[in-house]
mmCIF file with all atom_site columns, C-alpha atoms (C1' of nucleotides) in Angstrom:
data_model
loop_
_atom_site.group_PDB
_atom_site.id
_atom_site.type_symbol
_atom_site.label_atom_id
_atom_site.label_alt_id
_atom_site.label_comp_id
_atom_site.label_asym_id
_atom_site.label_entity_id
_atom_site.label_seq_id
_atom_site.pdbx_PDB_ins_code
_atom_site.Cartn_x
_atom_site.Cartn_y
_atom_site.Cartn_z
_atom_site.occupancy
_atom_site.B_iso_or_equiv
_atom_site.pdbx_formal_charge
_atom_site.auth_seq_id
_atom_site.auth_comp_id
_atom_site.auth_asym_id
_atom_site.auth_atom_id
_atom_site.pdbx_PDB_model_num
ATOM 1   C CA    . UNK A 1 1   ? -49.666 -61.504 25.929 1.00 0.00 ? 1   UNK A CA    1
ATOM 2   C CA    . UNK A 1 2   ? -48.633 -64.799 27.499 1.00 0.00 ? 2   UNK A CA    1
ATOM 3   C CA    . UNK A 1 3   ? -46.874 -63.658 30.613 1.00 0.00 ? 3   UNK A CA    1
ATOM 4   C CA    . UNK A 1 4   ? -47.687 -67.132 31.804 1.00 0.00 ? 4   UNK A CA    1
ATOM 5   C CA    . UNK A 1 5   ? -44.634 -68.188 29.882 1.00 0.00 ? 5   UNK A CA    1
ATOM 6   C CA    . UNK A 1 6   ? -43.464 -71.075 31.921 1.00 0.00 ? 6   UNK A CA    1
ATOM 7   C CA    . UNK A 1 7   ? -40.411 -71.390 29.747 1.00 0.00 ? 7   UNK A CA    1
ATOM 8   C CA    . UNK A 1 8   ? -37.430 -69.149 29.648 1.00 0.00 ? 8   UNK A CA    1
ATOM 9   C CA    . UNK A 1 9   ? -37.825 -69.439 25.907 1.00 0.00 ? 9   UNK A CA    1
ATOM 10  C CA    . UNK A 1 10  ? -41.241 -67.841 25.853 1.00 0.00 ? 10  UNK A CA    1
ATOM 11  C CA    . UNK A 1 11  ? -39.897 -64.808 27.645 1.00 0.00 ? 11  UNK A CA    1
ATOM 12  C CA    . UNK A 1 12  ? -37.089 -64.444 25.171 1.00 0.00 ? 12  UNK A CA    1
ATOM 13  C CA    . UNK A 1 13  ? -39.529 -64.685 22.266 1.00 0.00 ? 13  UNK A CA    1
ATOM 14  C CA    . UNK A 1 14  ? -41.755 -62.149 23.894 1.00 0.00 ? 14  UNK A CA    1
ATOM 15  C CA    . UNK A 1 15  ? -38.986 -59.593 24.300 1.00 0.00 ? 15  UNK A CA    1
ATOM 16  C CA    . UNK A 1 16  ? -37.413 -60.269 20.949 1.00 0.00 ? 16  UNK A CA    1
ATOM 17  C CA    . UNK A 1 17  ? -40.758 -59.742 19.316 1.00 0.00 ? 17  UNK A CA    1
ATOM 18  C CA    . UNK A 1 18  ? -40.847 -56.238 20.778 1.00 0.00 ? 18  UNK A CA    1
ATOM 19  C CA    . UNK A 1 19  ? -37.674 -55.127 19.003 1.00 0.00 ? 19  UNK A CA    1
ATOM 20  C CA    . UNK A 1 20  ? -38.739 -52.258 16.744 1.00 0.00 ? 20  UNK A CA    1
ATOM 21  C CA    . UNK A 1 21  ? -38.135 -52.346 13.029 1.00 0.00 ? 21  UNK A CA    1
ATOM 22  C CA    . UNK A 1 22  ? -34.676 -51.170 12.138 1.00 0.00 ? 22  UNK A CA    1
ATOM 23  C CA    . UNK A 1 23  ? -33.412 -51.624 15.668 1.00 0.00 ? 23  UNK A CA    1
ATOM 24  C CA    . UNK A 1 24  ? -31.190 -54.232 17.258 1.00 0.00 ? 24  UNK A CA    1
ATOM 25  C CA    . UNK A 1 25  ? -30.214 -55.408 20.712 1.00 0.00 ? 25  UNK A CA    1
ATOM 26  C CA    . UNK A 1 26  ? -27.797 -57.782 22.331 1.00 0.00 ? 26  UNK A CA    1
ATOM 27  C CA    . UNK A 1 27  ? -28.175 -61.142 24.007 1.00 0.00 ? 27  UNK A CA    1
ATOM 28  C CA    . UNK A 1 28  ? -26.798 -59.718 27.201 1.00 0.00 ? 28  UNK A CA    1
ATOM 29  C CA    . UNK A 1 29  ? -29.324 -56.895 27.209 1.00 0.00 ? 29  UNK A CA    1
ATOM 30  C CA    . UNK A 1 30  ? -32.194 -59.328 26.888 1.00 0.00 ? 30  UNK A CA    1
ATOM 31  C CA    . UNK A 1 31  ? -30.735 -61.603 29.520 1.00 0.00 ? 31  UNK A CA    1
ATOM 32  C CA    . UNK A 1 32  ? -30.325 -58.717 31.881 1.00 0.00 ? 32  UNK A CA    1
ATOM 33  C CA    . UNK A 1 33  ? -33.861 -57.553 31.269 1.00 0.00 ? 33  UNK A CA    1
ATOM 34  C CA    . UNK A 1 34  ? -35.237 -61.006 31.936 1.00 0.00 ? 34  UNK A CA    1
ATOM 35  C CA    . UNK A 1 35  ? -33.118 -62.467 34.668 1.00 0.00 ? 35  UNK A CA    1
ATOM 36  C CA    . UNK A 1 36  ? -30.977 -59.510 35.620 1.00 0.00 ? 36  UNK A CA    1
ATOM 37  C CA    . UNK A 1 37  ? -28.197 -61.920 35.192 1.00 0.00 ? 37  UNK A CA    1
ATOM 38  C CA    . UNK A 1 38  ? -25.473 -62.921 32.813 1.00 0.00 ? 38  UNK A CA    1
ATOM 39  C CA    . UNK A 1 39  ? -27.397 -65.800 31.375 1.00 0.00 ? 39  UNK A CA    1
ATOM 40  C CA    . UNK A 1 40  ? -26.905 -64.367 27.940 1.00 0.00 ? 40  UNK A CA    1
ATOM 41  C CA    . UNK A 1 41  ? -26.058 -67.792 26.619 1.00 0.00 ? 41  UNK A CA    1
ATOM 42  C CA    . UNK A 1 42  ? -29.538 -68.973 27.411 1.00 0.00 ? 42  UNK A CA    1
ATOM 43  C CA    . UNK A 1 43  ? -30.937 -66.192 25.276 1.00 0.00 ? 43  UNK A CA    1
ATOM 44  C CA    . UNK A 1 44  ? -28.996 -67.393 22.294 1.00 0.00 ? 44  UNK A CA    1
ATOM 45  C CA    . UNK A 1 45  ? -30.075 -70.895 23.081 1.00 0.00 ? 45  UNK A CA    1
ATOM 46  C CA    . UNK A 1 46  ? -33.686 -69.882 23.233 1.00 0.00 ? 46  UNK A CA    1
ATOM 47  C CA    . UNK A 1 47  ? -33.419 -68.082 19.937 1.00 0.00 ? 47  UNK A CA    1
ATOM 48  C CA    . UNK A 1 48  ? -32.022 -71.260 18.516 1.00 0.00 ? 48  UNK A CA    1
ATOM 49  C CA    . UNK A 1 49  ? -35.386 -72.853 19.151 1.00 0.00 ? 49  UNK A CA    1
ATOM 50  C CA    . UNK A 1 50  ? -37.156 -69.846 17.662 1.00 0.00 ? 50  UNK A CA    1
ATOM 51  C CA    . UNK A 1 51  ? -36.777 -71.435 14.273 1.00 0.00 ? 51  UNK A CA    1
ATOM 52  C CA    . UNK A 1 52  ? -40.384 -72.546 14.112 1.00 0.00 ? 52  UNK A CA    1
ATOM 53  C CA    . UNK A 1 53  ? -41.591 -69.061 14.912 1.00 0.00 ? 53  UNK A CA    1
ATOM 54  C CA    . UNK A 1 54  ? -41.674 -66.435 12.224 1.00 0.00 ? 54  UNK A CA    1
ATOM 55  C CA    . UNK A 1 55  ? -42.742 -63.786 14.721 1.00 0.00 ? 55  UNK A CA    1
ATOM 56  C CA    . UNK A 1 56  ? -39.333 -63.805 16.338 1.00 0.00 ? 56  UNK A CA    1
ATOM 57  C CA    . UNK A 1 57  ? -36.931 -61.458 14.550 1.00 0.00 ? 57  UNK A CA    1
ATOM 58  C CA    . UNK A 1 58  ? -33.808 -63.197 15.757 1.00 0.00 ? 58  UNK A CA    1
ATOM 59  C CA    . UNK A 1 59  ? -31.769 -61.329 13.180 1.00 0.00 ? 59  UNK A CA    1
ATOM 60  C CA    . UNK A 1 60  ? -32.184 -58.216 15.304 1.00 0.00 ? 60  UNK A CA    1
ATOM 61  C CA    . UNK A 1 61  ? -30.272 -59.799 18.128 1.00 0.00 ? 61  UNK A CA    1
ATOM 62  C CA    . UNK A 1 62  ? -26.500 -59.739 18.024 1.00 0.00 ? 62  UNK A CA    1
ATOM 63  C CA    . UNK A 1 63  ? -23.693 -59.934 20.527 1.00 0.00 ? 63  UNK A CA    1
ATOM 64  C CA    . UNK A 1 64  ? -22.448 -57.014 22.586 1.00 0.00 ? 64  UNK A CA    1
ATOM 65  C CA    . UNK A 1 65  ? -20.153 -55.588 19.903 1.00 0.00 ? 65  UNK A CA    1
ATOM 66  C CA    . UNK A 1 66  ? -22.760 -55.757 17.176 1.00 0.00 ? 66  UNK A CA    1
ATOM 67  C CA    . UNK A 1 67  ? -21.264 -58.817 15.593 1.00 0.00 ? 67  UNK A CA    1
ATOM 68  C CA    . UNK A 1 68  ? -23.637 -61.151 13.774 1.00 0.00 ? 68  UNK A CA    1
ATOM 69  C CA    . UNK A 1 69  ? -22.573 -64.086 15.885 1.00 0.00 ? 69  UNK A CA    1
ATOM 70  C CA    . UNK A 1 70  ? -25.600 -66.126 14.914 1.00 0.00 ? 70  UNK A CA    1
ATOM 71  C CA    . UNK A 1 71  ? -25.622 -65.547 11.192 1.00 0.00 ? 71  UNK A CA    1
ATOM 72  C CA    . UNK A 1 72  ? -24.340 -69.048 10.714 1.00 0.00 ? 72  UNK A CA    1
ATOM 73  C CA    . UNK A 1 73  ? -27.545 -70.392 12.184 1.00 0.00 ? 73  UNK A CA    1
ATOM 74  C CA    . UNK A 1 74  ? -29.763 -68.849 9.574  1.00 0.00 ? 74  UNK A CA    1
ATOM 75  C CA    . UNK A 1 75  ? -30.784 -70.537 6.392  1.00 0.00 ? 75  UNK A CA    1
ATOM 76  C CA    . UNK A 1 76  ? -28.537 -68.816 3.911  1.00 0.00 ? 76  UNK A CA    1
ATOM 77  C CA    . UNK A 1 77  ? -24.967 -67.863 4.534  1.00 0.00 ? 77  UNK A CA    1
ATOM 78  C CA    . UNK A 1 78  ? -25.881 -64.208 4.666  1.00 0.00 ? 78  UNK A CA    1
ATOM 79  C CA    . UNK A 1 79  ? -29.621 -64.131 5.300  1.00 0.00 ? 79  UNK A CA    1
ATOM 80  C CA    . UNK A 1 80  ? -29.205 -62.393 8.623  1.00 0.00 ? 80  UNK A CA    1
ATOM 81  C CA    . UNK A 1 81  ? -27.173 -59.622 7.060  1.00 0.00 ? 81  UNK A CA    1
ATOM 82  C CA    . UNK A 1 82  ? -29.683 -59.220 4.246  1.00 0.00 ? 82  UNK A CA    1
ATOM 83  C CA    . UNK A 1 83  ? -32.559 -58.896 6.664  1.00 0.00 ? 83  UNK A CA    1
ATOM 84  C CA    . UNK A 1 84  ? -30.745 -56.240 8.653  1.00 0.00 ? 84  UNK A CA    1
ATOM 85  C CA    . UNK A 1 85  ? -29.696 -54.285 5.596  1.00 0.00 ? 85  UNK A CA    1
ATOM 86  C CA    . UNK A 1 86  ? -33.235 -54.429 4.301  1.00 0.00 ? 86  UNK A CA    1
ATOM 87  C CA    . UNK A 1 87  ? -34.202 -52.616 7.485  1.00 0.00 ? 87  UNK A CA    1
ATOM 88  C CA    . UNK A 1 88  ? -31.679 -49.889 6.886  1.00 0.00 ? 88  UNK A CA    1
ATOM 89  C CA    . UNK A 1 89  ? -28.905 -51.279 9.026  1.00 0.00 ? 89  UNK A CA    1
ATOM 90  C CA    . UNK A 1 90  ? -25.443 -51.222 7.571  1.00 0.00 ? 90  UNK A CA    1
ATOM 91  C CA    . UNK A 1 91  ? -23.444 -54.396 7.998  1.00 0.00 ? 91  UNK A CA    1
ATOM 92  C CA    . UNK A 1 92  ? -19.785 -54.751 7.181  1.00 0.00 ? 92  UNK A CA    1
ATOM 93  C CA    . UNK A 1 93  ? -17.720 -57.868 7.830  1.00 0.00 ? 93  UNK A CA    1
ATOM 94  C CA    . UNK A 1 94  ? -20.535 -59.456 9.843  1.00 0.00 ? 94  UNK A CA    1
ATOM 95  C CA    . UNK A 1 95  ? -20.594 -56.417 12.057 1.00 0.00 ? 95  UNK A CA    1
ATOM 96  C CA    . UNK A 1 96  ? -23.248 -53.734 12.469 1.00 0.00 ? 96  UNK A CA    1
ATOM 97  C CA    . UNK A 1 97  ? -22.130 -50.217 11.685 1.00 0.00 ? 97  UNK A CA    1
ATOM 98  C CA    . UNK A 1 98  ? -23.094 -47.646 14.319 1.00 0.00 ? 98  UNK A CA    1
ATOM 99  C CA    . UNK A 1 99  ? -24.301 -50.458 16.493 1.00 0.00 ? 99  UNK A CA    1
ATOM 100 C CA    . UNK A 1 100 ? -24.855 -48.220 19.467 1.00 0.00 ? 100 UNK A CA    1
ATOM 101 C CA    . UNK A 1 101 ? -26.955 -45.955 17.296 1.00 0.00 ? 101 UNK A CA    1
ATOM 102 C CA    . UNK A 1 102 ? -29.368 -48.717 16.352 1.00 0.00 ? 102 UNK A CA    1
ATOM 103 C CA    . UNK A 1 103 ? -29.248 -50.326 19.758 1.00 0.00 ? 103 UNK A CA    1
ATOM 104 C CA    . UNK A 1 104 ? -32.548 -50.825 21.512 1.00 0.00 ? 104 UNK A CA    1
ATOM 105 C CA    . UNK A 1 105 ? -32.950 -51.601 25.187 1.00 0.00 ? 105 UNK A CA    1
ATOM 106 C CA    . UNK A 1 106 ? -35.888 -53.777 26.269 1.00 0.00 ? 106 UNK A CA    1
ATOM 107 C CA    . UNK A 1 107 ? -38.578 -51.912 28.080 1.00 0.00 ? 107 UNK A CA    1
ATOM 108 C "C1'" . DA  B 2 1   ? -27.539 -88.025 38.850 1.00 0.00 ? 1   DA  B "C1'" 1
ATOM 109 C "C1'" . DT  B 2 2   ? -23.410 -86.569 35.856 1.00 0.00 ? 2   DT  B "C1'" 1
ATOM 110 C "C1'" . DT  B 2 3   ? -21.269 -84.546 31.745 1.00 0.00 ? 3   DT  B "C1'" 1
ATOM 111 C "C1'" . DC  B 2 4   ? -21.090 -81.695 27.804 1.00 0.00 ? 4   DC  B "C1'" 1
ATOM 112 C "C1'" . DT  B 2 5   ? -22.385 -78.056 25.035 1.00 0.00 ? 5   DT  B "C1'" 1
ATOM 113 C "C1'" . DG  B 2 6   ? -23.410 -73.437 23.618 1.00 0.00 ? 6   DG  B "C1'" 1
ATOM 114 C "C1'" . DA  B 2 7   ? -26.605 -67.412 18.689 1.00 0.00 ? 7   DA  B "C1'" 1
ATOM 115 C "C1'" . DC  B 2 8   ? -22.590 -64.523 25.464 1.00 0.00 ? 8   DC  B "C1'" 1
ATOM 116 C "C1'" . DG  B 2 9   ? -20.124 -61.338 28.712 1.00 0.00 ? 9   DG  B "C1'" 1
ATOM 117 C "C1'" . DT  B 2 10  ? -16.487 -59.793 31.585 1.00 0.00 ? 10  DT  B "C1'" 1
ATOM 118 C "C1'" . DG  B 2 11  ? -11.924 -59.404 33.027 1.00 0.00 ? 11  DG  B "C1'" 1
ATOM 119 C "C1'" . DG  B 2 12  ? -6.920  -60.028 32.821 1.00 0.00 ? 12  DG  B "C1'" 1
ATOM 120 C "C1'" . DG  B 2 13  ? -2.468  -60.507 30.387 1.00 0.00 ? 13  DG  B "C1'" 1
ATOM 121 C "C1'" . DC  C 3 1   ? -5.261  -55.260 18.818 1.00 0.00 ? 1   DC  C "C1'" 1
ATOM 122 C "C1'" . DC  C 3 2   ? -5.354  -60.594 20.197 1.00 0.00 ? 2   DC  C "C1'" 1
ATOM 123 C "C1'" . DC  C 3 3   ? -5.864  -64.648 23.214 1.00 0.00 ? 3   DC  C "C1'" 1
ATOM 124 C "C1'" . DC  C 3 4   ? -7.446  -67.114 27.443 1.00 0.00 ? 4   DC  C "C1'" 1
ATOM 125 C "C1'" . DA  C 3 5   ? -10.131 -68.426 31.599 1.00 0.00 ? 5   DA  C "C1'" 1
ATOM 126 C "C1'" . DC  C 3 6   ? -14.151 -68.235 34.269 1.00 0.00 ? 6   DC  C "C1'" 1
ATOM 127 C "C1'" . DG  C 3 7   ? -19.153 -67.588 35.188 1.00 0.00 ? 7   DG  C "C1'" 1
ATOM 128 C "C1'" . DC  C 3 8   ? -23.806 -68.606 33.735 1.00 0.00 ? 8   DC  C "C1'" 1
ATOM 129 C "C1'" . DC  C 3 9   ? -27.798 -72.004 33.354 1.00 0.00 ? 9   DC  C "C1'" 1
ATOM 130 C "C1'" . DA  C 3 10  ? -31.320 -74.782 30.359 1.00 0.00 ? 10  DA  C "C1'" 1
ATOM 131 C "C1'" . DG  C 3 11  ? -31.555 -79.046 27.900 1.00 0.00 ? 11  DG  C "C1'" 1
ATOM 132 C "C1'" . DA  C 3 12  ? -29.846 -83.278 25.580 1.00 0.00 ? 12  DA  C "C1'" 1
ATOM 133 C "C1'" . DA  C 3 13  ? -27.393 -87.809 25.880 1.00 0.00 ? 13  DA  C "C1'" 1
#
DNA sequence: ATTCTGACGTGGG
DNA sequence: CCCCACGCCAGAA
């Protein structure tokens, strides 16, 4: 609802919040959707600040190969993986199985 | 103002 | 398959 998001962060939260249950996307995809640019790093940065928000499923955002690059930033050592698996997503060696199959592109 | 740092991505060797 | 260099840009020191 707040398209008045003055911050880049707000936009990232907004899009991330739209990721359907059991689906995942990449930082680059979000960055492209927002800025049509390769500012994927900013997306990860923004998600870093999403800690206070529980409405931002950051665990559904991984890098372009489906690797859980940010799992180290979650509370537990494997919380991110648990969350994904609890949504029916298979994760092996910090990597999502059939990543492309679960991939979701921002609309 | 300058410098450094990233939850990334692409391209080349 | 692996490793490296560059681009990208918001924020902290």
